Amino acid sequence: AQSVAQPEDQVNVAEGNPLTVKCTYSVSGNPYLFWYVQYPNRGLQFLLKYITGDNLVKGSYGFEAEFNKSQTSFHLKKPSALVSDSALYFCAVRGETGANNLFFGTGTRLTVIP
Amino acid sequence: NAGVTQTPKFRVLKTGQSMTLLCAQDMNHEYMYWYRQDPGMGLRLIHYSVGEGTTAKGEVPDGYNVSRLKKQNFLLGLESAAPSQTSVYFCASSYRNEQFFGPGTRLTVL
């Protein structure tokens, strides 16, 4: 069965510093991995995905994620955090049923401190 | 394009009442999904559809029913609402491994 773990409920980082939001996954076969961001009272917005290819994936708003097969991780990163990056971040893995549904982690709340 | 829209945005029900949440997408996507979001639990799949006239159960289907009579619409029904169904409900459609989410419906069951 597939699953996603986000070990940190909350991450605080100072504006201008690099940020990392952690994610590990479990799935049979090749993983399809995603990051979404949710701003208050809004739906989820797609940030980036890993399907195959380069282990470093670049996405929206300057975010990137590093796929590590041996550690089964897909950490989200950004070189320089902005206050506007403060939001709830979800990591997800595609399900194994073939219906393209996603299994989500519990989310990490990122707060960027001015 | 409006993308994925959901109706209503907010609703308060009493235990035992019924209601239907409507999801519409104008992107001609085959696949559609209903998720619920609860604090500390992420999003969990309720039901999904891989095409007009087809539906299937997800992780947490109990207490819900769905219908996909038209390709662009995916309805989520609660026949007899319970307080445990207080949640934020998100609809999504997908194309080429990317899911597009609606803005959500906040449902409170008293």
PDB file of C-alpha atoms in Angstrom:
ATOM      1  CA  ALA A   1       0.000   0.000   0.000  1.00  0.00           C
ATOM      2  CA  GLN A   2       1.138   3.516  -0.708  1.00  0.00           C
ATOM      3  CA  SER A   3       1.755   6.173   1.919  1.00  0.00           C
ATOM      4  CA  VAL A   4       3.418   9.503   2.481  1.00  0.00           C
ATOM      5  CA  ALA A   5       4.996  10.870   5.645  1.00  0.00           C
ATOM      6  CA  GLN A   6       5.719  14.478   6.437  1.00  0.00           C
ATOM      7  CA  PRO A   7       7.597  14.299   9.724  1.00  0.00           C
ATOM      8  CA  GLU A   8       7.328  18.000  10.597  1.00  0.00           C
ATOM      9  CA  ASP A   9       3.989  19.614  11.377  1.00  0.00           C
ATOM     10  CA  GLN A  10       5.593  23.047  11.468  1.00  0.00           C
ATOM     11  CA  VAL A  11       8.693  24.576   9.920  1.00  0.00           C
ATOM     12  CA  ASN A  12       9.860  28.082  10.752  1.00  0.00           C
ATOM     13  CA  VAL A  13      12.496  29.857   8.714  1.00  0.00           C
ATOM     14  CA  ALA A  14      13.776  33.411   8.523  1.00  0.00           C
ATOM     15  CA  GLU A  15      13.127  35.396   5.382  1.00  0.00           C
ATOM     16  CA  GLY A  16      16.028  35.064   2.965  1.00  0.00           C
ATOM     17  CA  ASN A  17      17.219  31.763   4.421  1.00  0.00           C
ATOM     18  CA  PRO A  18      16.958  28.470   2.566  1.00  0.00           C
ATOM     19  CA  LEU A  19      14.017  26.259   3.423  1.00  0.00           C
ATOM     20  CA  THR A  20      13.421  22.523   3.334  1.00  0.00           C
ATOM     21  CA  VAL A  21      10.147  20.697   3.861  1.00  0.00           C
ATOM     22  CA  LYS A  22      10.620  16.956   4.271  1.00  0.00           C
ATOM     23  CA  CYS A  23       8.692  14.097   2.700  1.00  0.00           C
ATOM     24  CA  THR A  24       9.209  10.354   2.562  1.00  0.00           C
ATOM     25  CA  TYR A  25       7.072   7.899   0.649  1.00  0.00           C
ATOM     26  CA  SER A  26       6.228   4.256   0.257  1.00  0.00           C
ATOM     27  CA  VAL A  27       4.809   2.835  -2.968  1.00  0.00           C
ATOM     28  CA  SER A  28       5.188  -0.230  -5.160  1.00  0.00           C
ATOM     29  CA  GLY A  29       6.903   0.348  -8.451  1.00  0.00           C
ATOM     30  CA  ASN A  30       8.104   3.675  -9.752  1.00  0.00           C
ATOM     31  CA  PRO A  31       6.815   6.600  -7.709  1.00  0.00           C
ATOM     32  CA  TYR A  32       4.920   9.555  -9.098  1.00  0.00           C
ATOM     33  CA  LEU A  33       5.448  12.307  -6.523  1.00  0.00           C
ATOM     34  CA  PHE A  34       3.896  15.734  -6.109  1.00  0.00           C
ATOM     35  CA  TRP A  35       4.021  18.855  -3.984  1.00  0.00           C
ATOM     36  CA  TYR A  36       1.005  21.092  -3.474  1.00  0.00           C
ATOM     37  CA  VAL A  37       0.614  24.328  -1.534  1.00  0.00           C
ATOM     38  CA  GLN A  38      -2.515  25.562   0.224  1.00  0.00           C
ATOM     39  CA  TYR A  39      -3.044  29.155   1.253  1.00  0.00           C
ATOM     40  CA  PRO A  40      -5.678  29.981   3.904  1.00  0.00           C
ATOM     41  CA  ASN A  41      -9.231  29.255   2.800  1.00  0.00           C
ATOM     42  CA  ARG A  42      -8.066  28.222  -0.656  1.00  0.00           C
ATOM     43  CA  GLY A  43      -7.795  25.023  -2.640  1.00  0.00           C
ATOM     44  CA  LEU A  44      -4.559  23.214  -3.365  1.00  0.00           C
ATOM     45  CA  GLN A  45      -2.186  24.617  -5.941  1.00  0.00           C
ATOM     46  CA  PHE A  46       0.239  22.419  -7.847  1.00  0.00           C
ATOM     47  CA  LEU A  47       3.931  23.200  -7.270  1.00  0.00           C
ATOM     48  CA  LEU A  48       5.878  20.435  -8.973  1.00  0.00           C
ATOM     49  CA  LYS A  49       6.024  16.743  -9.755  1.00  0.00           C
ATOM     50  CA  TYR A  50       8.503  13.934 -10.266  1.00  0.00           C
ATOM     51  CA  ILE A  51       7.627  11.276 -12.795  1.00  0.00           C
ATOM     52  CA  THR A  52      10.981  10.217 -14.180  1.00  0.00           C
ATOM     53  CA  GLY A  53      14.302  11.711 -15.206  1.00  0.00           C
ATOM     54  CA  ASP A  54      16.431  14.230 -13.364  1.00  0.00           C
ATOM     55  CA  ASN A  55      16.331  13.816  -9.593  1.00  0.00           C
ATOM     56  CA  LEU A  56      16.151  17.592  -9.098  1.00  0.00           C
ATOM     57  CA  VAL A  57      12.770  18.901 -10.161  1.00  0.00           C
ATOM     58  CA  LYS A  58      12.067  22.594 -10.581  1.00  0.00           C
ATOM     59  CA  GLY A  59       8.609  23.997 -10.033  1.00  0.00           C
ATOM     60  CA  SER A  60       6.575  27.113  -9.516  1.00  0.00           C
ATOM     61  CA  TYR A  61       7.536  30.156  -7.424  1.00  0.00           C
ATOM     62  CA  GLY A  62      11.219  29.170  -7.249  1.00  0.00           C
ATOM     63  CA  PHE A  63      10.607  25.872  -5.479  1.00  0.00           C
ATOM     64  CA  GLU A  64      12.444  22.677  -6.297  1.00  0.00           C
ATOM     65  CA  ALA A  65      12.430  19.149  -4.962  1.00  0.00           C
ATOM     66  CA  GLU A  66      15.037  16.457  -4.783  1.00  0.00           C
ATOM     67  CA  PHE A  67      14.060  12.857  -5.437  1.00  0.00           C
ATOM     68  CA  ASN A  68      16.195  10.294  -3.605  1.00  0.00           C
ATOM     69  CA  LYS A  69      15.257   6.730  -4.449  1.00  0.00           C
ATOM     70  CA  SER A  70      17.528   5.054  -1.903  1.00  0.00           C
ATOM     71  CA  GLN A  71      16.112   7.144   0.943  1.00  0.00           C
ATOM     72  CA  THR A  72      12.580   7.148  -0.536  1.00  0.00           C
ATOM     73  CA  SER A  73      12.449  10.891  -0.009  1.00  0.00           C
ATOM     74  CA  PHE A  74      11.185  13.866  -1.980  1.00  0.00           C
ATOM     75  CA  HIS A  75      12.110  16.984  -0.009  1.00  0.00           C
ATOM     76  CA  LEU A  76      10.876  20.393  -1.089  1.00  0.00           C
ATOM     77  CA  LYS A  77      13.450  23.197  -1.132  1.00  0.00           C
ATOM     78  CA  LYS A  78      13.845  26.847  -1.897  1.00  0.00           C
ATOM     79  CA  PRO A  79      17.148  28.761  -1.789  1.00  0.00           C
ATOM     80  CA  SER A  80      15.721  31.959  -0.300  1.00  0.00           C
ATOM     81  CA  ALA A  81      12.415  32.024   1.564  1.00  0.00           C
ATOM     82  CA  LEU A  82       9.851  34.805   1.189  1.00  0.00           C
ATOM     83  CA  VAL A  83       7.215  35.824   3.720  1.00  0.00           C
ATOM     84  CA  SER A  84       4.641  35.077   1.021  1.00  0.00           C
ATOM     85  CA  ASP A  85       5.771  31.423   1.020  1.00  0.00           C
ATOM     86  CA  SER A  86       4.055  30.973   4.384  1.00  0.00           C
ATOM     87  CA  ALA A  87       1.380  28.331   3.765  1.00  0.00           C
ATOM     88  CA  LEU A  88       0.488  24.672   4.232  1.00  0.00           C
ATOM     89  CA  TYR A  89       2.472  22.277   2.055  1.00  0.00           C
ATOM     90  CA  PHE A  90       1.397  18.788   1.079  1.00  0.00           C
ATOM     91  CA  CYS A  91       3.452  15.989  -0.392  1.00  0.00           C
ATOM     92  CA  ALA A  92       1.556  13.316  -2.332  1.00  0.00           C
ATOM     93  CA  VAL A  93       2.157  10.055  -4.171  1.00  0.00           C
ATOM     94  CA  ARG A  94       0.046   8.646  -6.960  1.00  0.00           C
ATOM     95  CA  GLY A  95      -2.014   5.637  -5.953  1.00  0.00           C
ATOM     96  CA  GLU A  96      -1.425   2.155  -7.276  1.00  0.00           C
ATOM     97  CA  THR A  97      -4.939   1.594  -8.619  1.00  0.00           C
ATOM     98  CA  GLY A  98      -4.383   3.248 -11.981  1.00  0.00           C
ATOM     99  CA  ALA A  99      -6.992   5.923 -11.303  1.00  0.00           C
ATOM    100  CA  ASN A 100      -4.395   8.651 -10.822  1.00  0.00           C
ATOM    101  CA  ASN A 101      -5.702   9.452  -7.354  1.00  0.00           C
ATOM    102  CA  LEU A 102      -3.270  10.862  -4.830  1.00  0.00           C
ATOM    103  CA  PHE A 103      -2.321   9.847  -1.309  1.00  0.00           C
ATOM    104  CA  PHE A 104      -1.375  12.862   0.736  1.00  0.00           C
ATOM    105  CA  GLY A 105       0.842  13.449   3.692  1.00  0.00           C
ATOM    106  CA  THR A 106      -0.566  15.240   6.709  1.00  0.00           C
ATOM    107  CA  GLY A 107       0.894  18.559   5.662  1.00  0.00           C
ATOM    108  CA  THR A 108       3.618  20.886   6.937  1.00  0.00           C
ATOM    109  CA  ARG A 109       2.869  24.440   7.907  1.00  0.00           C
ATOM    110  CA  LEU A 110       5.660  26.716   6.775  1.00  0.00           C
ATOM    111  CA  THR A 111       6.073  30.070   8.474  1.00  0.00           C
ATOM    112  CA  VAL A 112       8.599  32.524   7.087  1.00  0.00           C
ATOM    113  CA  ILE A 113       9.582  35.079   9.691  1.00  0.00           C
ATOM    114  CA  PRO A 114      10.334  38.615   8.461  1.00  0.00           C
TER     115      PRO A 114
ATOM    116  CA  ASN B   1     -11.722  28.644 -18.332  1.00  0.00           C
ATOM    117  CA  ALA B   2     -13.193  28.472 -14.870  1.00  0.00           C
ATOM    118  CA  GLY B   3     -11.270  25.278 -14.081  1.00  0.00           C
ATOM    119  CA  VAL B   4     -12.852  23.296 -11.241  1.00  0.00           C
ATOM    120  CA  THR B   5     -15.746  24.917  -9.409  1.00  0.00           C
ATOM    121  CA  GLN B   6     -17.645  23.737  -6.355  1.00  0.00           C
ATOM    122  CA  THR B   7     -21.099  24.596  -5.057  1.00  0.00           C
ATOM    123  CA  PRO B   8     -21.832  25.591  -2.325  1.00  0.00           C
ATOM    124  CA  LYS B   9     -18.833  27.186  -0.610  1.00  0.00           C
ATOM    125  CA  PHE B  10     -20.251  26.807   2.886  1.00  0.00           C
ATOM    126  CA  ARG B  11     -23.051  24.795   4.413  1.00  0.00           C
ATOM    127  CA  VAL B  12     -24.359  23.997   7.878  1.00  0.00           C
ATOM    128  CA  LEU B  13     -26.495  20.895   8.329  1.00  0.00           C
ATOM    129  CA  LYS B  14     -28.260  19.281  11.228  1.00  0.00           C
ATOM    130  CA  THR B  15     -27.612  15.624  11.979  1.00  0.00           C
ATOM    131  CA  GLY B  16     -29.723  13.455   9.720  1.00  0.00           C
ATOM    132  CA  GLN B  17     -30.218  16.014   6.974  1.00  0.00           C
ATOM    133  CA  SER B  18     -29.152  15.310   3.416  1.00  0.00           C
ATOM    134  CA  MET B  19     -27.378  17.406   0.841  1.00  0.00           C
ATOM    135  CA  THR B  20     -25.532  17.253  -2.456  1.00  0.00           C
ATOM    136  CA  LEU B  21     -22.244  18.940  -3.285  1.00  0.00           C
ATOM    137  CA  LEU B  22     -21.711  19.821  -6.915  1.00  0.00           C
ATOM    138  CA  CYS B  23     -18.380  19.802  -8.708  1.00  0.00           C
ATOM    139  CA  ALA B  24     -18.006  21.043 -12.263  1.00  0.00           C
ATOM    140  CA  GLN B  25     -14.972  21.188 -14.551  1.00  0.00           C
ATOM    141  CA  ASP B  26     -14.656  22.738 -17.975  1.00  0.00           C
ATOM    142  CA  MET B  27     -11.360  21.116 -18.988  1.00  0.00           C
ATOM    143  CA  ASN B  28     -12.890  17.977 -20.501  1.00  0.00           C
ATOM    144  CA  HIS B  29     -11.033  15.754 -18.022  1.00  0.00           C
ATOM    145  CA  GLU B  30     -12.030  12.133 -17.747  1.00  0.00           C
ATOM    146  CA  TYR B  31     -10.961  11.581 -14.142  1.00  0.00           C
ATOM    147  CA  MET B  32     -12.608  13.322 -11.190  1.00  0.00           C
ATOM    148  CA  TYR B  33     -12.256  12.926  -7.428  1.00  0.00           C
ATOM    149  CA  TRP B  34     -13.779  13.885  -4.122  1.00  0.00           C
ATOM    150  CA  TYR B  35     -11.481  14.344  -1.113  1.00  0.00           C
ATOM    151  CA  ARG B  36     -12.091  15.459   2.429  1.00  0.00           C
ATOM    152  CA  GLN B  37      -9.585  17.452   4.445  1.00  0.00           C
ATOM    153  CA  ASP B  38      -9.471  17.174   8.199  1.00  0.00           C
ATOM    154  CA  PRO B  39      -6.974  18.838  10.550  1.00  0.00           C
ATOM    155  CA  GLY B  40      -3.793  16.821  10.937  1.00  0.00           C
ATOM    156  CA  MET B  41      -4.905  14.194   8.426  1.00  0.00           C
ATOM    157  CA  GLY B  42      -4.194  15.661   5.028  1.00  0.00           C
ATOM    158  CA  LEU B  43      -6.626  14.893   2.221  1.00  0.00           C
ATOM    159  CA  ARG B  44      -8.332  11.530   1.967  1.00  0.00           C
ATOM    160  CA  LEU B  45     -10.067  10.160  -1.099  1.00  0.00           C
ATOM    161  CA  ILE B  46     -13.805   9.550  -0.728  1.00  0.00           C
ATOM    162  CA  HIS B  47     -14.867   8.453  -4.226  1.00  0.00           C
ATOM    163  CA  TYR B  48     -13.566   8.878  -7.717  1.00  0.00           C
ATOM    164  CA  SER B  49     -14.658   8.509 -11.323  1.00  0.00           C
ATOM    165  CA  VAL B  50     -12.631   7.532 -14.361  1.00  0.00           C
ATOM    166  CA  GLY B  51     -15.303   8.586 -16.825  1.00  0.00           C
ATOM    167  CA  GLU B  52     -18.924   9.479 -17.403  1.00  0.00           C
ATOM    168  CA  GLY B  53     -21.221   6.919 -15.824  1.00  0.00           C
ATOM    169  CA  THR B  54     -18.511   5.260 -13.710  1.00  0.00           C
ATOM    170  CA  THR B  55     -17.678   5.691 -10.033  1.00  0.00           C
ATOM    171  CA  ALA B  56     -15.531   3.863  -7.492  1.00  0.00           C
ATOM    172  CA  LYS B  57     -14.831   3.923  -3.769  1.00  0.00           C
ATOM    173  CA  GLY B  58     -11.768   5.544  -2.280  1.00  0.00           C
ATOM    174  CA  GLU B  59     -10.266   5.364   1.208  1.00  0.00           C
ATOM    175  CA  VAL B  60     -13.220   6.732   3.181  1.00  0.00           C
ATOM    176  CA  PRO B  61     -16.462   6.135   1.215  1.00  0.00           C
ATOM    177  CA  ASP B  62     -18.844   5.281   4.063  1.00  0.00           C
ATOM    178  CA  GLY B  63     -21.769   7.679   4.411  1.00  0.00           C
ATOM    179  CA  TYR B  64     -21.304   9.165   0.944  1.00  0.00           C
ATOM    180  CA  ASN B  65     -22.642   8.470  -2.527  1.00  0.00           C
ATOM    181  CA  VAL B  66     -21.598   9.912  -5.863  1.00  0.00           C
ATOM    182  CA  SER B  67     -22.850  10.211  -9.416  1.00  0.00           C
ATOM    183  CA  ARG B  68     -21.230  11.146 -12.724  1.00  0.00           C
ATOM    184  CA  LEU B  69     -24.100  11.482 -15.174  1.00  0.00           C
ATOM    185  CA  LYS B  70     -22.286  14.079 -17.254  1.00  0.00           C
ATOM    186  CA  LYS B  71     -18.573  14.200 -17.934  1.00  0.00           C
ATOM    187  CA  GLN B  72     -18.199  17.704 -16.572  1.00  0.00           C
ATOM    188  CA  ASN B  73     -20.068  17.141 -13.289  1.00  0.00           C
ATOM    189  CA  PHE B  74     -19.336  14.976 -10.264  1.00  0.00           C
ATOM    190  CA  LEU B  75     -21.877  15.025  -7.442  1.00  0.00           C
ATOM    191  CA  LEU B  76     -21.208  14.042  -3.836  1.00  0.00           C
ATOM    192  CA  GLY B  77     -24.217  13.163  -1.714  1.00  0.00           C
ATOM    193  CA  LEU B  78     -24.706  12.800   2.009  1.00  0.00           C
ATOM    194  CA  GLU B  79     -27.934  10.917   2.671  1.00  0.00           C
ATOM    195  CA  SER B  80     -27.979  11.328   6.450  1.00  0.00           C
ATOM    196  CA  ALA B  81     -25.335  13.729   7.686  1.00  0.00           C
ATOM    197  CA  ALA B  82     -23.370  12.970  10.849  1.00  0.00           C
ATOM    198  CA  PRO B  83     -21.094  15.239  12.911  1.00  0.00           C
ATOM    199  CA  SER B  84     -18.134  13.091  11.803  1.00  0.00           C
ATOM    200  CA  GLN B  85     -18.713  14.426   8.295  1.00  0.00           C
ATOM    201  CA  THR B  86     -17.838  17.948   9.359  1.00  0.00           C
ATOM    202  CA  SER B  87     -14.923  18.688   7.070  1.00  0.00           C
ATOM    203  CA  VAL B  88     -13.690  20.630   4.078  1.00  0.00           C
ATOM    204  CA  TYR B  89     -14.486  18.841   0.825  1.00  0.00           C
ATOM    205  CA  PHE B  90     -12.366  19.241  -2.263  1.00  0.00           C
ATOM    206  CA  CYS B  91     -13.143  18.143  -5.759  1.00  0.00           C
ATOM    207  CA  ALA B  92     -10.417  17.577  -8.319  1.00  0.00           C
ATOM    208  CA  SER B  93     -10.012  16.536 -11.915  1.00  0.00           C
ATOM    209  CA  SER B  94      -6.865  15.165 -13.475  1.00  0.00           C
ATOM    210  CA  TYR B  95      -5.040  15.114 -16.758  1.00  0.00           C
ATOM    211  CA  ARG B  96      -1.636  13.567 -17.404  1.00  0.00           C
ATOM    212  CA  ASN B  97      -0.821  12.907 -13.759  1.00  0.00           C
ATOM    213  CA  GLU B  98      -1.644  16.429 -12.608  1.00  0.00           C
ATOM    214  CA  GLN B  99      -4.661  17.116 -10.431  1.00  0.00           C
ATOM    215  CA  PHE B 100      -6.558  20.389 -10.488  1.00  0.00           C
ATOM    216  CA  PHE B 101      -8.451  21.263  -7.337  1.00  0.00           C
ATOM    217  CA  GLY B 102     -11.575  23.255  -6.702  1.00  0.00           C
ATOM    218  CA  PRO B 103     -11.744  25.904  -3.962  1.00  0.00           C
ATOM    219  CA  GLY B 104     -13.466  23.605  -1.477  1.00  0.00           C
ATOM    220  CA  THR B 105     -16.744  23.378   0.421  1.00  0.00           C
ATOM    221  CA  ARG B 106     -16.723  23.839   4.169  1.00  0.00           C
ATOM    222  CA  LEU B 107     -19.425  21.655   5.702  1.00  0.00           C
ATOM    223  CA  THR B 108     -20.459  21.715   9.345  1.00  0.00           C
ATOM    224  CA  VAL B 109     -22.824  19.106  10.727  1.00  0.00           C
ATOM    225  CA  LEU B 110     -24.385  19.997  14.069  1.00  0.00           C
TER     226      LEU B 110
END
